[in-house]
GROMACS .gro file of C-alpha atoms in nm:
model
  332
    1UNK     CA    1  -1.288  -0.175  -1.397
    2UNK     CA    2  -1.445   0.190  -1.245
    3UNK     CA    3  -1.343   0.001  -0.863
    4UNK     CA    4  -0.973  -0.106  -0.955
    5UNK     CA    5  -0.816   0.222  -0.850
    6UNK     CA    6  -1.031   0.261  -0.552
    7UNK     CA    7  -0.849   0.209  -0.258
    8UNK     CA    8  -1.024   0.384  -0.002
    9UNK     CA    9  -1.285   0.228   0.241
   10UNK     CA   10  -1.288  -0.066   0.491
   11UNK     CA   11  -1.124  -0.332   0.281
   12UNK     CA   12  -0.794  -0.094   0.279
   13UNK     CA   13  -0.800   0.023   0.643
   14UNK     CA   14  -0.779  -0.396   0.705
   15UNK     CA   15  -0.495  -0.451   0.492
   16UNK     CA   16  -0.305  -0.176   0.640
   17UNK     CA   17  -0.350  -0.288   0.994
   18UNK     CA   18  -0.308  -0.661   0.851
   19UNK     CA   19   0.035  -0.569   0.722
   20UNK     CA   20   0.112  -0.393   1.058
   21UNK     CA   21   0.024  -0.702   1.234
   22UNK     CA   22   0.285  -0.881   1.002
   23UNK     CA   23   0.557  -0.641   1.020
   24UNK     CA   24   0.529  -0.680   1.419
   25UNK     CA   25   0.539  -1.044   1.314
   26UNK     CA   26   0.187  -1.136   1.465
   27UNK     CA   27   0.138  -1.360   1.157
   28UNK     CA   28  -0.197  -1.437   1.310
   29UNK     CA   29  -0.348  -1.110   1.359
   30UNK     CA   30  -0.211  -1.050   1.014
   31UNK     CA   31  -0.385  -1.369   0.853
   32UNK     CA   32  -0.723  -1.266   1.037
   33UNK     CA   33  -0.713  -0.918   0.910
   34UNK     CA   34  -0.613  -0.991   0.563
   35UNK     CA   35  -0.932  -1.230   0.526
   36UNK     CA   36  -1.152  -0.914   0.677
   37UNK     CA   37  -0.951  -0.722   0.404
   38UNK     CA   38  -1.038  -0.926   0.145
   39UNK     CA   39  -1.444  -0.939   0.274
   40UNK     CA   40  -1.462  -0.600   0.301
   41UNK     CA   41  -1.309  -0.580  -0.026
   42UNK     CA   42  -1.562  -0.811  -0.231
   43UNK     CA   43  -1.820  -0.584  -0.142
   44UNK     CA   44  -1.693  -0.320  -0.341
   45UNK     CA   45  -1.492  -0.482  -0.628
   46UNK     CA   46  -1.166  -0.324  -0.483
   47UNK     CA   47  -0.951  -0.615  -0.689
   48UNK     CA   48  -0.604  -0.454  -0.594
   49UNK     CA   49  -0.730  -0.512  -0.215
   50UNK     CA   50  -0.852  -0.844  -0.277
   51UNK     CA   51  -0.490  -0.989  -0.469
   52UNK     CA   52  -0.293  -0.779  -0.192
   53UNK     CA   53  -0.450  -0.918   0.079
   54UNK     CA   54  -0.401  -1.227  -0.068
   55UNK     CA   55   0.002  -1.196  -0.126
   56UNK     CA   56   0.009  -1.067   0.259
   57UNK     CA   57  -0.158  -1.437   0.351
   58UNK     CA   58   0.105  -1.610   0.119
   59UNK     CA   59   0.389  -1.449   0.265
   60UNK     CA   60   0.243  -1.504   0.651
   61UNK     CA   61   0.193  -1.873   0.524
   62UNK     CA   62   0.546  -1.876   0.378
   63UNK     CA   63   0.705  -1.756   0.708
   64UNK     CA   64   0.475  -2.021   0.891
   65UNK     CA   65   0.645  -2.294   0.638
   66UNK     CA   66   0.321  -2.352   0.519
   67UNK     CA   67   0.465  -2.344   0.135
   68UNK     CA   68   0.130  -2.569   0.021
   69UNK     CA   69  -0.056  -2.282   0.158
   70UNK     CA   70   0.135  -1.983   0.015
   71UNK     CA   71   0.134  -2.136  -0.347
   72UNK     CA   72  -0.252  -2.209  -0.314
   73UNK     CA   73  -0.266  -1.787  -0.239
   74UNK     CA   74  -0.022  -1.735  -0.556
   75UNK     CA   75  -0.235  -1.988  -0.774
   76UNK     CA   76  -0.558  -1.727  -0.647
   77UNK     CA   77  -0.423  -1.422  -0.723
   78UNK     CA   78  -0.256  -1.491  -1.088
   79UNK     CA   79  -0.665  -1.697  -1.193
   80UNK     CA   80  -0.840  -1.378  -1.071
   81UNK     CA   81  -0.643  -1.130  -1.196
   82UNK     CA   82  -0.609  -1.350  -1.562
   83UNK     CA   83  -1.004  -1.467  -1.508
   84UNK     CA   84  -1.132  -1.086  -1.460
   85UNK     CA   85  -0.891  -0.955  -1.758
   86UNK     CA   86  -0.749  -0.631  -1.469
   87UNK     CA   87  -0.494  -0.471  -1.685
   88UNK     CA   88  -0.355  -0.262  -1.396
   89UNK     CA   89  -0.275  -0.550  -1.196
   90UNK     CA   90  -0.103  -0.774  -1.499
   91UNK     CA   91   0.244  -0.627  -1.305
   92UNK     CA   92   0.124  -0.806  -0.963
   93UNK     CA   93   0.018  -1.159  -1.171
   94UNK     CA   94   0.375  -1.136  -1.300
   95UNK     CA   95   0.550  -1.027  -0.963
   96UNK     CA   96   0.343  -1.279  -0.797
   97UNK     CA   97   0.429  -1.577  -1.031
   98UNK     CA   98   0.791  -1.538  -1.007
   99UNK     CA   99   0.762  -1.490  -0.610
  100UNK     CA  100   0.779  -1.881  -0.586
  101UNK     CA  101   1.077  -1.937  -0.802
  102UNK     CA  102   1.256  -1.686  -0.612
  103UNK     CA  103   1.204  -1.790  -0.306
  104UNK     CA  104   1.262  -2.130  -0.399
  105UNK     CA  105   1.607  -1.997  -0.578
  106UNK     CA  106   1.447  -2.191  -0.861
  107UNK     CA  107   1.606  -1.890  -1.085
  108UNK     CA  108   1.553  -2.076  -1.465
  109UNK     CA  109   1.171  -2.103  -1.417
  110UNK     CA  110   1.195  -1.668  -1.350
  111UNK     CA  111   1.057  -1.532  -1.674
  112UNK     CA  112   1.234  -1.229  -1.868
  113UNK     CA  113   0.956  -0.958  -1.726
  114UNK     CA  114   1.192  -0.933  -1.431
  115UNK     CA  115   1.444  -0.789  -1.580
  116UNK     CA  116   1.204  -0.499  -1.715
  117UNK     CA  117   1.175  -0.202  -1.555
  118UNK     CA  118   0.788  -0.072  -1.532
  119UNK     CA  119   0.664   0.229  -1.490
  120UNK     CA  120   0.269   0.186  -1.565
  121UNK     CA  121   0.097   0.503  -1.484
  122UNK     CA  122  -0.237   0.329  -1.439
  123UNK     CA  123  -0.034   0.072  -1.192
  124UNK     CA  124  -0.295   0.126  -0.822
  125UNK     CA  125  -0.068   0.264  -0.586
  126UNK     CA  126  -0.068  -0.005  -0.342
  127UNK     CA  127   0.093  -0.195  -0.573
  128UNK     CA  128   0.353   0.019  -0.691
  129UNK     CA  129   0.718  -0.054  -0.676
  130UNK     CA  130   0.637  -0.390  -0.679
  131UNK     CA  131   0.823  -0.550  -0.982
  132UNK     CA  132   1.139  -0.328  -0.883
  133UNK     CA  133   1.119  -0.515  -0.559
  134UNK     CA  134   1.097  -0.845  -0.717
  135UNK     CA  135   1.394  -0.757  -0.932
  136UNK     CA  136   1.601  -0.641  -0.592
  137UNK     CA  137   1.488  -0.991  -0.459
  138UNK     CA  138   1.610  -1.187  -0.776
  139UNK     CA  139   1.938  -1.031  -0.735
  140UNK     CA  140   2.027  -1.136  -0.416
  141UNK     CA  141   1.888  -1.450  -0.455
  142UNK     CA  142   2.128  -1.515  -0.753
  143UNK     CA  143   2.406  -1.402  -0.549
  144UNK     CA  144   2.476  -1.090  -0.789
  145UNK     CA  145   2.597  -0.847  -0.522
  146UNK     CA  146   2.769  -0.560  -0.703
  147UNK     CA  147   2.487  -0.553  -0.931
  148UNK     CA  148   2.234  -0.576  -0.654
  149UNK     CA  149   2.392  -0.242  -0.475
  150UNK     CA  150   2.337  -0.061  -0.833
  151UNK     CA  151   1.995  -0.119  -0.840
  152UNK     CA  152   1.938  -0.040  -0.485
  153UNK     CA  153   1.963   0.330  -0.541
  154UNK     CA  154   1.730   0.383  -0.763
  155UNK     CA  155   1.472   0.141  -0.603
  156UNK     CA  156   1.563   0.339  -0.250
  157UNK     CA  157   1.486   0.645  -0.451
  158UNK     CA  158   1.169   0.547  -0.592
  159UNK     CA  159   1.058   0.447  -0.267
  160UNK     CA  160   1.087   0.751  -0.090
  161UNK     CA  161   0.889   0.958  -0.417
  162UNK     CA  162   0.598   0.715  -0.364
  163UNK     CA  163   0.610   0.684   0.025
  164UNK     CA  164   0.670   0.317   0.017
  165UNK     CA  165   0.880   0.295   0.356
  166UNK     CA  166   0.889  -0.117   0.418
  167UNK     CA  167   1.040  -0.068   0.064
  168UNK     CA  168   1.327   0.161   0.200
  169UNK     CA  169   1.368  -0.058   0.542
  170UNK     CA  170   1.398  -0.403   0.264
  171UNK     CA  171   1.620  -0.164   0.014
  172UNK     CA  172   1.856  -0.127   0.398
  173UNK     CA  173   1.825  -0.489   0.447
  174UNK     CA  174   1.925  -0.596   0.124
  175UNK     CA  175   2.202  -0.316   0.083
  176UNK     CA  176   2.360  -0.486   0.463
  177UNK     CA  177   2.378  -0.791   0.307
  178UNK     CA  178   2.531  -0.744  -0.050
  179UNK     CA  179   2.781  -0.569   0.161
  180UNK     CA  180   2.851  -0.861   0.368
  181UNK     CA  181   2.896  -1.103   0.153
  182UNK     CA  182   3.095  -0.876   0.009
  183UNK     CA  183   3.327  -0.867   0.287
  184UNK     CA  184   3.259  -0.496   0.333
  185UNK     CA  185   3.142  -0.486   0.705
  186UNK     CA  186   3.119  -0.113   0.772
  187UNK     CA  187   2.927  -0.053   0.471
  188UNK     CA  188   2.751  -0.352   0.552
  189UNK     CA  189   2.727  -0.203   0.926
  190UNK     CA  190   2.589   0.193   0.835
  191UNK     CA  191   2.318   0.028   0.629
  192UNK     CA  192   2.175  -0.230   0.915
  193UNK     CA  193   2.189   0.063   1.120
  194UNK     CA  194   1.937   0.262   0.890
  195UNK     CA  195   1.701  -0.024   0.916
  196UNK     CA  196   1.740  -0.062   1.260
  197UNK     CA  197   1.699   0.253   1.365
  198UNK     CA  198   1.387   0.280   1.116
  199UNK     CA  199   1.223  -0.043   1.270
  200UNK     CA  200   1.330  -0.076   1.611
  201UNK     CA  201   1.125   0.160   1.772
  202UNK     CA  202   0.841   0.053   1.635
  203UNK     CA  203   0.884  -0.310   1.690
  204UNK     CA  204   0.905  -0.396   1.314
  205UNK     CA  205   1.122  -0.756   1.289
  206UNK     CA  206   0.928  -0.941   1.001
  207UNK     CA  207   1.176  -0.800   0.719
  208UNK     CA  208   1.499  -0.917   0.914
  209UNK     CA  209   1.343  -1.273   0.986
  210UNK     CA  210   1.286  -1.280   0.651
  211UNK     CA  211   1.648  -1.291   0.545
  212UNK     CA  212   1.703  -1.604   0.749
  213UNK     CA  213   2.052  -1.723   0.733
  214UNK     CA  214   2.177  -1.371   0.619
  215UNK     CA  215   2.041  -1.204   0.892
  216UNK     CA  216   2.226  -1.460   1.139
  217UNK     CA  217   2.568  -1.333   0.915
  218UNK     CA  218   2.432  -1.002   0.993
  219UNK     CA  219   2.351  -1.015   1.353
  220UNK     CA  220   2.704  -1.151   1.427
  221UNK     CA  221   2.858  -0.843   1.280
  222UNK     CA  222   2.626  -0.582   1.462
  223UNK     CA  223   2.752  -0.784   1.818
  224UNK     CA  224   3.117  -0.662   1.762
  225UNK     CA  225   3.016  -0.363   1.540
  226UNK     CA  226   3.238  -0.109   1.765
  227UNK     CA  227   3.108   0.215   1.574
  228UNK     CA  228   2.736   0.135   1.611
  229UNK     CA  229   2.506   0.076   1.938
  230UNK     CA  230   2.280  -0.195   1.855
  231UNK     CA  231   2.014  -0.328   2.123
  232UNK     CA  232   2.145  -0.674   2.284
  233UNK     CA  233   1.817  -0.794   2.322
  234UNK     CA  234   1.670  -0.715   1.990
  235UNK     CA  235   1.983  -0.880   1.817
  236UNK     CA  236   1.923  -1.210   2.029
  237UNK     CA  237   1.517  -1.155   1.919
  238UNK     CA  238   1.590  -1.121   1.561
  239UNK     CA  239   1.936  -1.400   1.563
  240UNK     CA  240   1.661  -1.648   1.738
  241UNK     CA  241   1.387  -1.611   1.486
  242UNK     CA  242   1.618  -1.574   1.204
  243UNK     CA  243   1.736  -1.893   1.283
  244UNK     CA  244   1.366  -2.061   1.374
  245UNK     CA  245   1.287  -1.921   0.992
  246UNK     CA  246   1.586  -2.057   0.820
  247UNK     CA  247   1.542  -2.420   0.929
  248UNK     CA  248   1.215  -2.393   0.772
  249UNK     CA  249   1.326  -2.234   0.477
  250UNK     CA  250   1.529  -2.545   0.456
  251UNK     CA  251   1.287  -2.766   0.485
  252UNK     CA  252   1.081  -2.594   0.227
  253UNK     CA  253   1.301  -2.591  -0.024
  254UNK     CA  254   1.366  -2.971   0.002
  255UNK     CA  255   1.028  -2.999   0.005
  256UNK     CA  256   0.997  -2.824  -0.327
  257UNK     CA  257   1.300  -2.973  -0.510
  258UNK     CA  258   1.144  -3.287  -0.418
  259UNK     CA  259   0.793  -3.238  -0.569
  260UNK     CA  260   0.957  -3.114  -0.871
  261UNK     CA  261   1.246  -3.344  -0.903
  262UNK     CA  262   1.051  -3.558  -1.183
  263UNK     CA  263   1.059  -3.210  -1.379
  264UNK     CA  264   1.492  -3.145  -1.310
  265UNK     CA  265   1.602  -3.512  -1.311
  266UNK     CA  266   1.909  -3.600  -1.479
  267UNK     CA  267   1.657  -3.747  -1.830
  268UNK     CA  268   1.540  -3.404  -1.895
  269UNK     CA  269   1.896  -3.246  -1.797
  270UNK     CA  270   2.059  -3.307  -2.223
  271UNK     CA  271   2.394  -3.231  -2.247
  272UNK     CA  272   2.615  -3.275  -2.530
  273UNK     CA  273   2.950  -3.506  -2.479
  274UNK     CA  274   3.129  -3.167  -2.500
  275UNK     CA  275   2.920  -3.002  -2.239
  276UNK     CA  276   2.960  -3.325  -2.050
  277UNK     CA  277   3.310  -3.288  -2.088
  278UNK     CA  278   3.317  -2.928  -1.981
  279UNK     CA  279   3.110  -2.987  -1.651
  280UNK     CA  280   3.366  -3.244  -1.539
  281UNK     CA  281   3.613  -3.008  -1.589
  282UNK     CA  282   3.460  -2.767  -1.383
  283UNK     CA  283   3.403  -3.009  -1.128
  284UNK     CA  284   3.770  -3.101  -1.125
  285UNK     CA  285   3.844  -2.723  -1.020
  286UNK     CA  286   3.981  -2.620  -1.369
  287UNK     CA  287   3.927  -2.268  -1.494
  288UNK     CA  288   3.764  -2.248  -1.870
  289UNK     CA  289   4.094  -2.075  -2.033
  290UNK     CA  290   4.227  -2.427  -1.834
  291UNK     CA  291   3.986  -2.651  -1.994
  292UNK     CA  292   3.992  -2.449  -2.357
  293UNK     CA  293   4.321  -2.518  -2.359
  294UNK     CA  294   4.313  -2.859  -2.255
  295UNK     CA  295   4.082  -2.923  -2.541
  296UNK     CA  296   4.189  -2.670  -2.818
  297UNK     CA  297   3.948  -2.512  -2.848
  298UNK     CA  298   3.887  -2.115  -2.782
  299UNK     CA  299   3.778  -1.919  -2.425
  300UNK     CA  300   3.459  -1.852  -2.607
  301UNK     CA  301   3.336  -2.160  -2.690
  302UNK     CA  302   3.392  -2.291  -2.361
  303UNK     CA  303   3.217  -1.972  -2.200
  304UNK     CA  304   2.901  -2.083  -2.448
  305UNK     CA  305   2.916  -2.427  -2.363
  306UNK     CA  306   2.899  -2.301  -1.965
  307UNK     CA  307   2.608  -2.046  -2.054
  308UNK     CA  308   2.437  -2.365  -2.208
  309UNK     CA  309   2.501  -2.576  -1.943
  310UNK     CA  310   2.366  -2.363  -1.652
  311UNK     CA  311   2.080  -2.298  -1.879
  312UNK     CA  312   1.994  -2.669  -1.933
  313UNK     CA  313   2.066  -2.717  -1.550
  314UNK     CA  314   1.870  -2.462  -1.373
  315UNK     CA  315   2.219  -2.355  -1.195
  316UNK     CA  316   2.315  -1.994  -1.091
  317UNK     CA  317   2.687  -2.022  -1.114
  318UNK     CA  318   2.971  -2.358  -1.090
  319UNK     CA  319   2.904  -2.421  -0.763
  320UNK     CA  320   2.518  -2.492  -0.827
  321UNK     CA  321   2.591  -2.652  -1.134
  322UNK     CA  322   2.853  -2.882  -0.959
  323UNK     CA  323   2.568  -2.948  -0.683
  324UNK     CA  324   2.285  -3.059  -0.935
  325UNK     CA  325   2.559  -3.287  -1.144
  326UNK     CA  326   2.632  -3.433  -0.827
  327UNK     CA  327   2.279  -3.481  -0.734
  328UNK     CA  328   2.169  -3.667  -1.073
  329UNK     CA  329   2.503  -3.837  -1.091
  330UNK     CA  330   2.617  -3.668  -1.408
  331UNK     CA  331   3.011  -3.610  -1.291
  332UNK     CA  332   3.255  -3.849  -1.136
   0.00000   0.00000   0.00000
């Protein structure tokens, strides 16, 4: 374990320029140099190199739409780290394992450790800030706006302590969006202009493409934004590859749902005849004081039998829950 903490030599000068490469989106100068990141690494047991360079070629194979590729880089990193028993890097297995369910917004598979705040001092600083980012990324991926502004802040501010700056440029990112789908567009505005005036320069586009269909949303504001100057051609860059990504976001996730559908389908999805009940009523657009009443019994009960039912479902909220029952046939 002497190496773990090591981060200096060739194996970390690659990964650097390999996640340069990416954030310029050359996903393959970024794929070349993580591989000579990870070789250089071997050599000198530098295991935090070896499983970041090995996220860096998941993501570049996500944002290729290679998802067969990315899990196969996942897979790697959780063995090794679980094979060579590296303490310091349990945070990364556990980030890394919940990467695919988030990105997949397969949000009932995500286990509790998200939700946990870590501050491990013997965490190697390449990998710090890590699980707060994964909990940012959960947020938005449930949809939980308000909350996902909170936690910005402190994730913002823990950023700048550590010097993790593609963390403050996502923490921008993520803060324009919450805002927008909040319908707050010059909050939404003032924080797209921090990451834009952060990245632009520097021809850093990989985090917006990343937010796919959000960053279309967001790219349509900044055109008739009248209190900020935004570059026309960098919107139309980062609108058309936005747009390139989320069609094979798209596909991806059918892909996955499909591949896993023998693991959701409507056998393993048990509901009572009350929760049954209860999910129709949702479906028919009735509110649960509507549907207590309806069926005498209390506003609590109901709000357990919907807690249960999203549980049993997978679903984020009633509309996903509506979605899935519709799916496996289980409303009218």
């Amino acid at each position: 374990m002497e190496h773990v903490m090591n981060g200096a030599g060739r194996g970390q000068d690659y990964l650097y320029s390999a996640g340069a490469s990416y954030m310029v989106f050359d996903l393959n100068a970024a794929k070349q140099k993580a591989y000579q990141a990870i070789y250089r690494a071997q050599e000198n047991d530098q295991h935090d190199i070896i499983c970041l360079a090995r996220s860096l070629l998941a993501q570049t194979a996500f944002m290729r739409g290679d998802f067969k590729e990315a899990t196969e880089h996942i897979t790697f990193i959780c063995d090794y780290i679980t094979e060579k028993n590296l303490t310091p890097l349990f945070d990364m297995r556990e980030s890394s394992r919940n990467w695919i369910y988030v990105k997949m917004r397969d949000l009932s598979k995500v286990s509790s450790w998200i939700f946990t705040e870590y501050n491990n001092p013997r965490q190697p600083p390449l990998t710090s800030g890590a699980s707060s980012i994964m909990h940012a990324q959960y947020l938005l991926a449930a949809e939980k706006f308000n909350e996902l502004i909170a936690f910005l802040d402190p994730l913002e501010n823990m950023c700048r302590k550590k010097g993790i700056w593609n963390g403050i440029l996502t923490a921008h990112i993520m803060r324009a969006v919450a805002y927008s789908k909040l319908d707050k567009n010059d909050l939404s505005m003032d924080s797209f202009r921090k990451a834009y005036d952060i990245s632009h320069q520097n021809g850093i586009i990989a985090p917006f493409i990343e937010s796919g269909g959000y960053m279309r949303s967001l790219v349509e504001i900044a055109r008739k934004d009248e209190r900020h100057s935004f570059d026309a051609d960098w919107l139309d860059l980062i609108y058309r590859k936005a747009f390139s990504f989320s069609r094979l976001y798209q596909t991806m996730v059918k892909t996955y749902k499909h591949e896993n559908k023998t693991h959701n389908n409507s056998q393993n999805i048990s509901l009572s005849k009350r929760e049954s009940q209860v999910l129709q009523e949702l479906a028919n657009g009735l509110t649960q004081d509507q549907i207590a009443s309806f069926y005498g019994i209390s506003s609590g009960t109901v709000k357990t039998h919907v807690k249960s039912i999203y549980n049993k479902m997978g679903a984020i909220n009633r509309a996903d829950a509506i979605r899935i029952a519709a799916e496996f046939g289980l409303i009218g």
